[in-house]
Amino acid sequence: MNLRAIQAIYVNEMSRFFRTILQSFVSPVISTSLYFVVFGAAIGSRIQEVEGVTYAAFIVPGLVMLSVIMQSISNASFGIYFPKFVGTFFELLSAPVNFLEIVIGFVGAAATKALFIGAVILGTAAVFVDLQIQHPFAMVAFLVLTCLAFSLMGFIIGIWAKNFEQLQLVPLLIVTPLVFLGGSFYSTTMLPEFWQKVTLFNPVLYLISGFRWAFFGIADVPVGWSLLAIAAFFGICLLIVARIFQTGWRLRD
Amino acid sequence: MSAILQIRDLRKVYDGGFEALKGVTLDIEEGEILALLGPNGAGKTTLISTLCGITEPTSGSATVAGFDIKTQYRQARELIGLVPQEINLEPFSYVGANLHFSRGLFGKPRDDAKVEDVLRKLALWDKRANRVRELSGGMKRRVLIGKALAHEPRVLFLDEPTAGVDVALRKEMWDVVADLKAAGVTIILTTHYIEEAEAMADRVAVIRGGEILMVEKTADLMSRLGRKELTVELREPLTEVPAALSDYDLQLSADGTALTYSYDTQAERTGIAGLMRAFTDAGIVLKDLHTSQSSLEDIFVDLVEEGADT
């Protein structure tokens, strides 16, 4: 294992994050505050409690997941696409590193950034609502796994993308709808029975459900399924990345 | 001297079916400078990319200091530094951080003194805290060399180090290369500036159409294939080549003040002595004379054209 290479990639990626630390910090604080003003105070006051939890508190896990998923994808996809774009990617290919080391460096950094932003959002949320976390360890575990899994997915998108438009395409057309329709802002029990069944095919539902369970002890699907879903998603992404590096797809001419 | 780089029957066929390398076999000695000379599309960059791990060879093998580039890629690549043709740098990154990154990527522990040393040698120490985008083109190129040297490679590939570079900077690059050679680094440079190969290289390998046409010591190549030209400046201009000198294939300059005689240095008789006598007999008074060797460029063009005919 070329640990120094992993460290070099990680530090290099994080330095880009620290160069823009202020906007990394400010924008989630502002957007989260807006969500609370709109959903928590303005609309939320007219929505009844969801399974004993105020609506403002209920949306916190979904809100964190929404940001963390989008951040993981955009950080990781940009992180690996940028070297391809400016041409510095050759150095990674010619260095004594294997694909796992490259992935750990890039995905680790992307996940770290997403985790940081998730923590900022949670902190902001705590200002607005009285947060209770029933299973803190499970909460952290879900958060970390989600960051890692979606950073991996972002990594794949970054390798696949041939231009900046494509970089935005998957998050915009697939991930955003899945996250919004995965129960970020509602419980699936609020849906008609048919749509409850359909929602079960949305993988993001399992993440949000499990994450929400860690906070309030309530879930749309059994928490075991949630863990299984995220582990499976992580595994699939890892297999795809391994295959990409094996074949050199979009990496080598 | 032993071969630090051994290339055996290396082939590369791209997905489209284009055969960029047609079985290249080449030994490169430790400490030498080898110029890989060839026209555009000859396979120079493909050869370098394949040796450095950027493209996968279709068949064949290569070793660096005995380490196979595929099965022992870690050990092999640790010994290699690559300076690419294009200026590939992150515009917002810092010069110093760039070198530290490259060093780490190649598995070497952080070493501020070593990085400082490289930066100073490349006259970049004052720019260490600058962003790449603030640098001139020549400085950027030196940052690329710095990145390639940061992990102390024993073999350095320079892919067209002076392409699109002005004369002053080209000289500067040559000095950098000379210093590296003095430090014992083996250097493989690609170029299509023949004067570059002539000025720097110990040996020249001519590559065309994915094949090595020949590998020879630069000096041997020059003398073996080289023709010399003798230019005679005349005191009195001539309107035509005198009949007495018609046995020699002489060219009269446009203003009639100089005669040029071309001869083969390797021939049994160069004909110079006879020519001199003939001048005296014809009563032509010489003002000055000098000889010049035909450049590697002429040799190269001859070779490539020969190859094209077959």
XYZ file of N, CA and C in Angstrom, chain A residues 72-184:
339
model
N -21.455 15.027 -1.571
C -20.546 13.897 -1.819
C -20.338 13.724 -3.320
N -21.449 13.742 -4.045
C -21.356 13.519 -5.485
C -20.586 14.650 -6.163
N -20.953 15.881 -5.823
C -20.299 16.973 -6.543
C -18.825 17.091 -6.173
N -18.477 16.900 -4.907
C -17.064 16.951 -4.511
C -16.240 15.905 -5.232
N -16.747 14.668 -5.185
C -15.961 13.566 -5.743
C -15.908 13.643 -7.265
N -17.036 13.980 -7.892
C -17.021 14.006 -9.355
C -16.124 15.136 -9.857
N -16.204 16.282 -9.208
C -15.342 17.392 -9.607
C -13.877 17.055 -9.314
N -13.662 16.445 -8.144
C -12.292 16.117 -7.723
C -11.545 15.280 -8.739
N -12.223 14.307 -9.322
C -11.527 13.434 -10.279
C -11.655 13.965 -11.695
N -12.703 14.730 -11.969
C -12.855 15.266 -13.323
C -11.843 16.382 -13.587
N -11.572 17.176 -12.567
C -10.679 18.333 -12.743
C -9.288 17.934 -13.255
N -8.634 16.931 -12.652
C -7.338 16.511 -13.206
C -7.438 16.032 -14.657
N -8.567 15.429 -15.003
C -8.735 15.023 -16.401
C -8.860 16.268 -17.273
N -9.578 17.255 -16.758
C -9.850 18.473 -17.522
C -8.568 19.280 -17.754
N -7.769 19.481 -16.707
C -6.551 20.282 -16.860
C -5.357 19.446 -17.310
N -5.546 18.122 -17.368
C -4.489 17.283 -17.928
C -3.493 16.735 -16.934
N -3.702 16.967 -15.639
C -2.747 16.458 -14.647
C -2.977 14.987 -14.318
N -3.983 14.410 -14.971
C -4.341 13.029 -14.657
C -3.215 12.045 -15.006
N -2.411 12.414 -16.009
C -1.326 11.527 -16.433
C -0.437 11.138 -15.258
N -0.302 12.091 -14.319
C 0.604 11.852 -13.202
C 0.100 10.709 -12.324
N -1.225 10.649 -12.156
C -1.806 9.568 -11.362
C -1.579 8.224 -12.052
N -1.716 8.238 -13.374
C -1.550 6.987 -14.122
C -0.099 6.517 -14.125
N 0.824 7.490 -14.075
C 2.231 7.105 -14.172
C 2.863 6.916 -12.792
N 2.093 7.159 -11.742
C 2.642 7.023 -10.388
C 2.541 5.568 -9.919
N 3.395 5.202 -8.964
C 3.342 3.827 -8.443
C 2.165 3.648 -7.482
N 0.970 3.797 -7.991
C -0.233 3.644 -7.164
C -1.202 2.709 -7.865
N -2.035 2.028 -7.091
C -3.074 1.222 -7.718
C -4.413 1.940 -7.565
N -5.442 1.368 -8.142
C -6.721 2.076 -8.200
C -7.288 2.318 -6.807
N -7.053 1.372 -5.909
C -7.612 1.493 -4.567
C -7.041 2.716 -3.853
N -5.753 2.940 -4.046
C -5.111 4.080 -3.395
C -5.641 5.400 -3.957
N -5.829 5.429 -5.259
C -6.387 6.638 -5.878
C -7.797 6.888 -5.340
N -8.590 5.811 -5.302
C -9.975 5.929 -4.846
C -10.028 6.369 -3.379
N -9.199 5.759 -2.553
C -9.225 6.109 -1.131
C -8.881 7.591 -0.957
N -7.875 8.057 -1.683
C -7.475 9.453 -1.582
C -8.591 10.408 -1.991
N -9.128 10.187 -3.178
C -10.147 11.101 -3.702
C -11.472 10.974 -2.956
N -11.933 9.732 -2.790
C -13.221 9.513 -2.145
C -13.161 9.889 -0.671
N -12.027 9.583 -0.045
C -11.864 9.959 1.358
C -11.979 11.467 1.542
N -11.323 12.222 0.656
C -11.380 13.683 0.762
C -12.793 14.192 0.491
N -13.432 13.656 -0.552
C -14.793 14.101 -0.891
C -15.755 13.803 0.254
N -15.611 12.625 0.846
C -16.489 12.237 1.947
C -16.237 13.115 3.170
N -14.971 13.440 3.404
C -14.647 14.303 4.545
C -15.332 15.662 4.413
N -15.259 16.220 3.196
C -15.896 17.518 2.972
C -17.400 17.420 3.198
N -18.004 16.361 2.654
C -19.450 16.195 2.795
C -19.828 16.031 4.263
N -18.996 15.294 4.977
C -19.241 15.061 6.397
C -19.191 16.381 7.165
N -18.217 17.196 6.797
C -18.088 18.505 7.432
C -19.360 19.323 7.200
N -19.842 19.306 5.974
C -21.029 20.095 5.666
C -22.259 19.518 6.371
N -22.330 18.195 6.452
C -23.418 17.558 7.197
C -23.432 18.016 8.646
N -22.226 18.108 9.225
C -22.132 18.539 10.616
C -22.556 19.996 10.769
N -22.179 20.812 9.788
C -22.569 22.229 9.824
C -24.098 22.342 9.780
N -24.729 21.541 8.931
C -26.187 21.597 8.795
C -26.869 21.147 10.097
N -26.321 20.077 10.652
C -26.889 19.597 11.920
C -26.781 20.678 12.983
N -25.630 21.329 13.017
C -25.420 22.393 13.997
C -26.397 23.542 13.784
N -26.595 23.901 12.505
C -27.544 24.975 12.200
C -28.957 24.564 12.599
N -29.295 23.317 12.303
C -30.632 22.816 12.623
C -30.889 22.880 14.120
N -29.831 22.566 14.892
C -29.982 22.553 16.347
C -30.346 23.932 16.889
N -30.010 24.966 16.122
C -30.383 26.318 16.526
C -31.893 26.516 16.401
N -32.495 25.887 15.391
C -33.909 26.114 15.106
C -34.837 25.161 15.852
N -34.419 23.911 15.970
C -35.309 22.936 16.611
C -34.593 22.212 17.740
N -35.379 21.642 18.594
C -34.843 20.856 19.704
C -34.548 19.456 19.179
N -33.278 19.179 18.861
C -32.927 17.900 18.244
C -32.688 16.828 19.291
N -33.256 15.674 19.065
C -32.926 14.531 19.905
C -32.312 13.449 19.018
N -31.241 12.869 19.496
C -30.616 11.777 18.735
C -30.608 10.537 19.613
N -31.480 9.594 19.285
C -31.640 8.400 20.134
C -30.480 7.422 19.964
N -29.995 7.308 18.736
C -28.903 6.349 18.482
C -27.732 7.089 17.822
N -26.947 7.803 18.637
C -25.891 8.640 18.043
C -24.874 7.855 17.215
N -24.517 6.664 17.676
C -23.514 5.896 16.925
C -24.066 5.480 15.563
N -25.317 5.013 15.575
C -25.944 4.628 14.310
C -26.053 5.846 13.398
N -26.355 7.002 13.993
C -26.474 8.228 13.209
C -25.149 8.534 12.492
N -24.065 8.499 13.260
C -22.749 8.777 12.674
C -22.410 7.728 11.615
N -22.718 6.472 11.922
C -22.402 5.398 10.976
C -23.150 5.599 9.653
N -24.443 5.914 9.746
C -25.221 6.155 8.529
C -24.654 7.331 7.739
N -24.308 8.362 8.475
C -23.793 9.580 7.829
C -22.487 9.277 7.084
N -21.580 8.587 7.775
C -20.275 8.289 7.176
C -20.437 7.372 5.967
N -21.267 6.336 6.133
C -21.466 5.390 5.025
C -22.076 6.088 3.806
N -23.035 6.963 4.074
C -23.664 7.689 2.973
C -22.650 8.565 2.250
N -21.849 9.275 3.037
C -20.810 10.122 2.432
C -19.885 9.288 1.547
N -19.460 8.148 2.059
C -18.522 7.316 1.312
C -19.170 6.745 0.051
N -20.381 6.219 0.210
C -21.035 5.567 -0.922
C -21.308 6.556 -2.052
N -21.808 7.735 -1.691
C -22.135 8.696 -2.744
C -20.896 9.409 -3.281
N -19.838 9.466 -2.493
C -18.583 9.976 -3.034
C -18.051 9.006 -4.091
N -18.206 7.711 -3.819
C -17.810 6.704 -4.806
C -18.606 6.885 -6.089
N -19.917 7.100 -5.911
C -20.769 7.298 -7.072
C -20.320 8.551 -7.835
N -20.011 9.603 -7.089
C -19.530 10.827 -7.721
C -18.229 10.594 -8.471
N -17.374 9.786 -7.903
C -16.097 9.438 -8.527
C -16.333 8.796 -9.892
N -17.304 7.881 -9.924
C -17.644 7.216 -11.189
C -18.157 8.240 -12.204
N -19.022 9.135 -11.732
C -19.569 10.160 -12.629
C -18.436 11.030 -13.176
N -17.501 11.382 -12.299
C -16.378 12.217 -12.722
C -15.520 11.549 -13.776
N -15.351 10.238 -13.669
C -14.571 9.519 -14.679
C -15.357 9.410 -15.981
N -16.653 9.206 -15.827
C -17.512 9.042 -17.013
C -17.676 10.353 -17.798
N -17.750 11.464 -17.066
C -18.095 12.743 -17.700
C -17.022 13.194 -18.684
N -17.500 13.711 -19.812
C -16.562 14.239 -20.806
C -16.576 15.763 -20.816
N -17.539 16.364 -20.121
C -17.571 17.830 -20.032
C -18.322 18.220 -18.757
N -18.355 19.515 -18.520
C -18.955 19.981 -17.269
C -20.469 19.761 -17.230
N -21.106 19.748 -18.391
C -22.558 19.517 -18.423
C -22.885 18.108 -17.925
N -22.113 17.152 -18.429
C -22.356 15.765 -18.019
C -22.124 15.583 -16.523
N -21.216 16.396 -15.996
C -20.924 16.325 -14.568
C -22.173 16.648 -13.749
N -23.014 17.532 -14.281
C -24.216 17.959 -13.568
C -25.419 17.054 -13.867
N -25.305 16.299 -14.952
C -26.462 15.598 -15.495
C -27.047 14.565 -14.529
N -26.206 13.672 -14.050
C -26.692 12.592 -13.191
C -27.262 13.131 -11.873
N -26.533 14.026 -11.201
C -27.109 14.574 -9.965
C -28.460 15.241 -10.213
N -28.528 15.979 -11.314
C -29.729 16.765 -11.582
C -30.911 15.890 -11.981
N -30.675 14.944 -12.877
C -31.778 14.172 -13.461
C -32.140 12.933 -12.659
N -31.191 12.389 -11.932
C -31.477 11.130 -11.234
C -31.455 11.302 -9.724
N -30.364 11.871 -9.212
C -30.192 11.863 -7.767
C -31.166 12.817 -7.066
N -31.310 14.021 -7.590
C -32.216 14.976 -6.941
C -33.647 14.432 -6.839
N -34.227 13.918 -7.923
C -35.579 13.356 -7.790
C -35.643 12.210 -6.785
N -34.620 11.340 -6.825
C -34.628 10.195 -5.904
C -34.600 10.667 -4.453
N -33.800 11.686 -4.201
C -33.683 12.172 -2.825
C -34.983 12.850 -2.381
N -35.529 13.685 -3.251
C -36.765 14.382 -2.883
C -37.919 13.403 -2.716
N -37.972 12.371 -3.573
C -39.072 11.413 -3.512
C -38.776 10.266 -2.560
N -37.612 10.332 -1.899
C -37.249 9.253 -0.983
C -37.654 9.550 0.450
N -38.531 10.509 0.625
C -39.028 10.785 1.968
C -38.167 11.739 2.760
N -37.449 12.643 2.050
C -36.660 13.637 2.773
C -37.568 14.527 3.616
